[in-house]
XYZ file of C-alpha atoms in Angstrom:
365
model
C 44.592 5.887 10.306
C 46.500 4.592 13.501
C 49.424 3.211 11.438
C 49.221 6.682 10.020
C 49.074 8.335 12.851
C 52.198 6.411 14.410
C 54.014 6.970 11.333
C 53.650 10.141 11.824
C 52.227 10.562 8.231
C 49.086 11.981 7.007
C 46.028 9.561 7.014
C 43.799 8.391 4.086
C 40.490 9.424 6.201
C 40.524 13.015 5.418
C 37.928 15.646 5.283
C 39.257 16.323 1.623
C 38.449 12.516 0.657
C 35.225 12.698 2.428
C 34.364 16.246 0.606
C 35.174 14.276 -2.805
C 33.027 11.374 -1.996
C 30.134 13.059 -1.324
C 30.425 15.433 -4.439
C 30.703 12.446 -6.375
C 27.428 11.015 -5.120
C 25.748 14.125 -5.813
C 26.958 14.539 -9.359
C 26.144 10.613 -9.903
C 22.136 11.387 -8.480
C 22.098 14.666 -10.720
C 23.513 12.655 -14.187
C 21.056 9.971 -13.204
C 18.034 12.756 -12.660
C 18.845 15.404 -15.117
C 20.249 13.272 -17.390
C 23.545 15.507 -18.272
C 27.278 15.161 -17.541
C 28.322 16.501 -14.236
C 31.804 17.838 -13.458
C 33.206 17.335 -10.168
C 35.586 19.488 -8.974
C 37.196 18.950 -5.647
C 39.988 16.843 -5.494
C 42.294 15.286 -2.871
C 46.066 14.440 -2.122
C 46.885 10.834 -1.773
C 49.265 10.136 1.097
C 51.881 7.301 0.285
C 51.582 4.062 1.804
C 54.265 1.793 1.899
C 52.382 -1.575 3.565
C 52.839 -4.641 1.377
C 49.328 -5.442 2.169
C 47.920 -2.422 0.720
C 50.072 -2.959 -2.795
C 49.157 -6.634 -2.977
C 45.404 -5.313 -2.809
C 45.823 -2.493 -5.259
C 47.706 -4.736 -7.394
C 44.337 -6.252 -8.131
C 42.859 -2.829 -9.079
C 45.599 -2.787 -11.932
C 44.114 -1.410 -14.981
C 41.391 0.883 -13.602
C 41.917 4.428 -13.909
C 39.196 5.355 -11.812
C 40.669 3.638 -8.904
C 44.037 5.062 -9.112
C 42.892 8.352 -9.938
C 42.105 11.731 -7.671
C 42.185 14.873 -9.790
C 38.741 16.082 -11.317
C 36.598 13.470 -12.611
C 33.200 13.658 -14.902
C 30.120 11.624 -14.265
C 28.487 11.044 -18.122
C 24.515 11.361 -18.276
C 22.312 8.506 -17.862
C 20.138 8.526 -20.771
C 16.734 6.496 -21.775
C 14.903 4.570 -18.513
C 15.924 6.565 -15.302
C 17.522 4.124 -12.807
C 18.574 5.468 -9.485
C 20.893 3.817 -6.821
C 18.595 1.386 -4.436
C 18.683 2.917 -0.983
C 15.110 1.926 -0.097
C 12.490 -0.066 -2.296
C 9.845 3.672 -2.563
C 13.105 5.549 -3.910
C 12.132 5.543 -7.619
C 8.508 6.504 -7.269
C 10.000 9.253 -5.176
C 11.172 10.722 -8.345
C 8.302 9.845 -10.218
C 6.049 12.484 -12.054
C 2.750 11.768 -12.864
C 1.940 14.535 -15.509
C 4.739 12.722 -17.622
C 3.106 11.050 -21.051
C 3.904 7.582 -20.066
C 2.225 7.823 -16.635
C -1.059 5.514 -16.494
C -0.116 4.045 -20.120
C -2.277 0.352 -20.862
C 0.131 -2.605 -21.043
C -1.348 -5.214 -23.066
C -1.618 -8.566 -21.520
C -0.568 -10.215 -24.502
C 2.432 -8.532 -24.902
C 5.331 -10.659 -24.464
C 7.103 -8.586 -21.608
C 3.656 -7.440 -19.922
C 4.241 -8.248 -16.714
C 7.897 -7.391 -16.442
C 6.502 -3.749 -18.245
C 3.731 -3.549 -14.963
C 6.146 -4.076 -12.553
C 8.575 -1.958 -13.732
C 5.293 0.812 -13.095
C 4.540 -0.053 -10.314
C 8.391 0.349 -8.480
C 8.846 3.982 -11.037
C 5.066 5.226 -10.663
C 3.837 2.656 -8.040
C 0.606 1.749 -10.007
C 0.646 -0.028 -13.238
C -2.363 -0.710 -15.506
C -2.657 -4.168 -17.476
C -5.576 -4.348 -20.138
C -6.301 -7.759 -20.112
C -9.013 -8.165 -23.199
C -12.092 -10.038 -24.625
C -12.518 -14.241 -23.657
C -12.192 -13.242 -19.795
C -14.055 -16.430 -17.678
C -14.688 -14.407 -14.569
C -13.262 -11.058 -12.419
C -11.583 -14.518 -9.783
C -9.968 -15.576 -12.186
C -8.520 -12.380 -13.666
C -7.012 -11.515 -10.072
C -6.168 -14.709 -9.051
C -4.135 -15.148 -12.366
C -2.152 -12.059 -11.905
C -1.748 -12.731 -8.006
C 0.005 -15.856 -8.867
C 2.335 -14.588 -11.578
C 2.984 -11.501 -9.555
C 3.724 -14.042 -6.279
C 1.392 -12.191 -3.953
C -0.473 -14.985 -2.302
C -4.086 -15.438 -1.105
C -6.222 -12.083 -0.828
C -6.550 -10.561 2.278
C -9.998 -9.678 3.817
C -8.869 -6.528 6.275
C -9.819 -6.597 10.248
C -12.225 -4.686 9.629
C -14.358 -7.327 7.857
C -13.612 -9.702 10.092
C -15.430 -8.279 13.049
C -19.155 -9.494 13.829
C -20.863 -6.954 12.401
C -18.863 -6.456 9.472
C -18.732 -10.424 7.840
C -21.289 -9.056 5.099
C -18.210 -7.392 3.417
C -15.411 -10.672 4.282
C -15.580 -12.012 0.719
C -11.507 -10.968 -0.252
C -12.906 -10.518 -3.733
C -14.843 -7.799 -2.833
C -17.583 -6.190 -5.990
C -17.647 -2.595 -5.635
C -21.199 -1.324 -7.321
C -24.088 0.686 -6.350
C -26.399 -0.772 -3.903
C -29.439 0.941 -2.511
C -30.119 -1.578 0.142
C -26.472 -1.728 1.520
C -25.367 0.642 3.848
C -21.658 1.110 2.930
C -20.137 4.104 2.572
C -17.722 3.260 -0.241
C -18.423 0.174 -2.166
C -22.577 0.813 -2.386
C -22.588 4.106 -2.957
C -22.359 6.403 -6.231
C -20.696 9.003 -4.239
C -17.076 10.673 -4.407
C -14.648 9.176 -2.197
C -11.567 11.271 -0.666
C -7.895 9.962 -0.223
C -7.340 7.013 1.854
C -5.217 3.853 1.939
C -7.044 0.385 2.191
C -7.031 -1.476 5.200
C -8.545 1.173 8.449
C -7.421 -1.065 11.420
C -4.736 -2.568 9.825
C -0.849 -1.139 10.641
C 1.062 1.079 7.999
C 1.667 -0.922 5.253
C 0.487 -4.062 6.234
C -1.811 -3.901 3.116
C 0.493 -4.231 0.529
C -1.210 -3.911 -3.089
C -4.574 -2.992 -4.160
C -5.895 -4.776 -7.444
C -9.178 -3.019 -9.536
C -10.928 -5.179 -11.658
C -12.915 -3.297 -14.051
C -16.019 -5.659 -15.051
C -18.104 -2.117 -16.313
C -17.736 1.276 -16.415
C -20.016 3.970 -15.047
C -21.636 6.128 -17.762
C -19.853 9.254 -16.441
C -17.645 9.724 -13.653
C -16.512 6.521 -11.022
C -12.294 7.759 -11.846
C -10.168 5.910 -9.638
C -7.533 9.281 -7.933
C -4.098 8.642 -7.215
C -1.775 10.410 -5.191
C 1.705 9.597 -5.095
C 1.892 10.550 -1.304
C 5.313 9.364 -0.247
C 6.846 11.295 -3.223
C 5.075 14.199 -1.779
C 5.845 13.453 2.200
C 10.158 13.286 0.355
C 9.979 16.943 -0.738
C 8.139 17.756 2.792
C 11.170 16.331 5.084
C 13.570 17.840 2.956
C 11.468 21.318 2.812
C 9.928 21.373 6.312
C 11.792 18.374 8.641
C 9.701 19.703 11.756
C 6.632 19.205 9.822
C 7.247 15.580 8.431
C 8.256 14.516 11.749
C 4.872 15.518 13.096
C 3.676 13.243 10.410
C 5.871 9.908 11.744
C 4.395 10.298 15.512
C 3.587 7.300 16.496
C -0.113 8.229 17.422
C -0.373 11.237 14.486
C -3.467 10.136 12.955
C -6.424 7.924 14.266
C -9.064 6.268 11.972
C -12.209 5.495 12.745
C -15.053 3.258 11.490
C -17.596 4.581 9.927
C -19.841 1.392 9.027
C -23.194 1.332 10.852
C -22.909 -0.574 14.466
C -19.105 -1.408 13.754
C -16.973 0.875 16.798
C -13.431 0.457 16.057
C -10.219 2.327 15.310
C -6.632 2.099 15.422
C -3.829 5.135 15.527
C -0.411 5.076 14.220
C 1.872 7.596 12.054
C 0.678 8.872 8.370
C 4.305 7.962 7.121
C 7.013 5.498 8.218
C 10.477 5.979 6.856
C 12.475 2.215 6.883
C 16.094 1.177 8.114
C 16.920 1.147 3.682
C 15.738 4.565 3.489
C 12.077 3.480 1.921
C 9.188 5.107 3.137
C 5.114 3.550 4.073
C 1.891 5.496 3.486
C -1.153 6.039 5.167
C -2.111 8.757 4.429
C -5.950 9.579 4.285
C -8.020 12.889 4.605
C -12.050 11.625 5.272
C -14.680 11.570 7.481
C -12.287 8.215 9.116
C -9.732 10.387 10.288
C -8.885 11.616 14.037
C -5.747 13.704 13.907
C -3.766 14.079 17.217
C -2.511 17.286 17.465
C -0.153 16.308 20.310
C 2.178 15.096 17.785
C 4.806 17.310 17.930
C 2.957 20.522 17.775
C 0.596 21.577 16.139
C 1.512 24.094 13.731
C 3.748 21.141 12.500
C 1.373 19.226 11.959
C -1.374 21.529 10.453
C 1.626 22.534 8.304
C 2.483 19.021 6.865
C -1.175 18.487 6.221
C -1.409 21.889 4.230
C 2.004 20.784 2.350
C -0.107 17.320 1.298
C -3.290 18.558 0.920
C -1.540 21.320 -1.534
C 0.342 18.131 -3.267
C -2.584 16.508 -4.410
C -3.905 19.136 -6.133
C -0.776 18.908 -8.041
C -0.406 17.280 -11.663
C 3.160 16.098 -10.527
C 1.767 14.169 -7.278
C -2.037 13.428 -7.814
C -3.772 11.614 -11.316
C -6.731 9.663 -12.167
C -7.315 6.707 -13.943
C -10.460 5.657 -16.204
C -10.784 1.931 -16.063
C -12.713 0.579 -19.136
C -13.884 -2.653 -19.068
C -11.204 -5.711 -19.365
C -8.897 -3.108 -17.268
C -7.141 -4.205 -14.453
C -4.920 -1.373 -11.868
C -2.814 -2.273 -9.429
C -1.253 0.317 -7.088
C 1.739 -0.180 -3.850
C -1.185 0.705 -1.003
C 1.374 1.207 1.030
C 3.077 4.046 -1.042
C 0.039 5.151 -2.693
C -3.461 7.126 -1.385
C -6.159 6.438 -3.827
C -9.666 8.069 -3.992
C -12.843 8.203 -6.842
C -15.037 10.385 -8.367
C -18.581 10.638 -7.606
C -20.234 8.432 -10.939
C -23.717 8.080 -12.816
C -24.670 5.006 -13.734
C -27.542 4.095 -16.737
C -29.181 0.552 -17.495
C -27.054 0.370 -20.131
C -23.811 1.706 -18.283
C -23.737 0.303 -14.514
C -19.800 0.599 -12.848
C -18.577 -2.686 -11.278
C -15.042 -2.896 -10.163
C -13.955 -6.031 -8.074
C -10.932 -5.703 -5.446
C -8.383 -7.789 -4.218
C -6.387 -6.756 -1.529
C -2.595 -8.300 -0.707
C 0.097 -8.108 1.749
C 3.115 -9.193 0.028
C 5.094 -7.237 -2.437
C 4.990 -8.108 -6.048
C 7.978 -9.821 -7.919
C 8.818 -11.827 -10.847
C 10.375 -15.639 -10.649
């Protein structure tokens, strides 16, 4: 632009290049999403340059008609598995739609590519479910199987169950079944549980993944709900950018405990978006929640909760899985709120899940 400038020529860093750049992103994100060819239509006058420099290094761009080119150029469709350009790790499940047929599909263990297929759920959906069969030795060994493959380490046991009061529930492979004589709210009880992301004291998305183990199913009911809640907090920032930014404040929502003799809580935002464009989750709507309407204001914020609380009522945001026995679900906690259905157990039919909680993300050697 300078030598331009002194030259007394017109510069490459126009508003006409910059115009055709962006088109051209926009066209490449709507092939990718829609699938169809995409015409772009501006256009922009190259400026002659006559710096040896710059021909030695288009010399090496010989050949390629996309480089030389600046008339009207057509992005084809991108056709069979959607893959989008990687601006932040959450940016597929962002476009992910749960009432789509292959949403919650069982992956056979034995299948040669399973865990390359649950992966590949977990980044587009962000949950995957792996049925792992008969011969199992124990629910341990299940989860510490997959941890390994999957490279996620030793189990966590959250802060919470590290506190005095609270070692009862330390175990990191923690059974989730009905208990009369244990005062839990979640894992003892029979009853419904609303959206939440594991880990209360911990920081926004410091839990990772969550990993169900289903050891039996209920006789009715005992669903495991799942919300895809940073897909949901994308369309709010781009529909309402007051409202989602009530949802970032530091300090937005508190949670509280709610175990018997246990007083502790810790406040941060419902959503963090990242430097790479991702975005965290933590967003939960129970009896643990505290929310600060000092964020912002709050009509913003009573309008980003309506916006959410709308979203998982939605089949595009919000599902529910059915674990049967041998079933294993893993979810991103820190993408995903999860909740359950109240359940009725018989003697025959009692639900056990075990859980496994982890803080780093999966991946593949």
């Amino acid at each position: 632009m300078a030598a331009a400038i002194v030259n007394g020529r017109p510069h490459r860093a126009s508003a006409e290049l910059a115009l055709h750049v962006l088109e051209t992103m926009c066209a490449i994100e709507t092939a990718v999403a829609e699938g169809r060819e995409v015409i772009v239509e501006s256009t922009f006058e190259r400026s002659s340059r006559s710096n040896g420099t710059w021909h030695a290094w288009r010399s090496g761009c010989a050949g390629s008609s996309r480089a030389r080119s600046a008339g009207r150029i057509t992005v084809p469709p991108v056709r069979g598995r959607r893959t989008l350009p990687v601006v932040g790790k959450a940016l597929k499940v962002f476009h992910a739609r749960y009432d789509a047929p292959s949403v919650g599909r069982r992956i056979d263990h034995g299948a040669p590519d399973a865990f390359t297929t649950l992966l590949g759920d977990l980044e587009e959906n962000g949950f995957g479910i792996l049925a792992m069969g008969d011969g199992i030795e124990s629910p341990e060994t299940v989860l510490k199987d997959v941890a390994g493959t999957f490279g996620l380490g030793e189990p966590v046991t959250p802060i919470l169950y590290r506190r005095e009061n609270a070692g009862q529930y330390a175990h990191p492979y923690r059974s989730i079944r009905k208990d009369s004589n244990d005062t839990h709210p979640g894992f003892s009880t029979t009853e419904g549980q609303l959206w939440h992301v594991d880990g209360l004291l911990e920081q926004i998305g410091a839990l990772r993944i969550t990993i169900l183990y289903c050891v039996r199913a209920a006789h009715t009911g005992g669903d495991t709900l799942i919300f895809n809640a940073v897909a949901a907090f994308d369309r709010l920032r781009a529909a309402d950018p007051e409202a989602a930014a009530a949802l970032t404040a530091p300090n937005a929502l508190e949670r509280r405990a709610t175990l018997p003799g246990v007083d502790a809580s810790t406040a941060g935002p419902v959503f963090a978006v990242q430097p790479d464009g991702g975005v965290i989750n933590r967003f939960t709507d129970n009896d643990t929640c505290v929310w600060n309407r000092a964020a912002g204001t709050a009509a913003d914020l009573d309008r980003g909760l309506e916006f959410l609380r709308a979203a998982t009522r939605d089949p595009r945001y919000a599902t529910h899985v059915t674990l049967g026995p041998g079933e294993l679900l893993m979810f991103r906690n820190d993408w995903i709120s999860h909740g359950r259905t109240a359940y009725q157990d018989t003697p025959d039919a009692r639900r056990h899940l075990v859980r496994a909680l982890y803080s780093r993300p999966p991946c593949l050697p």
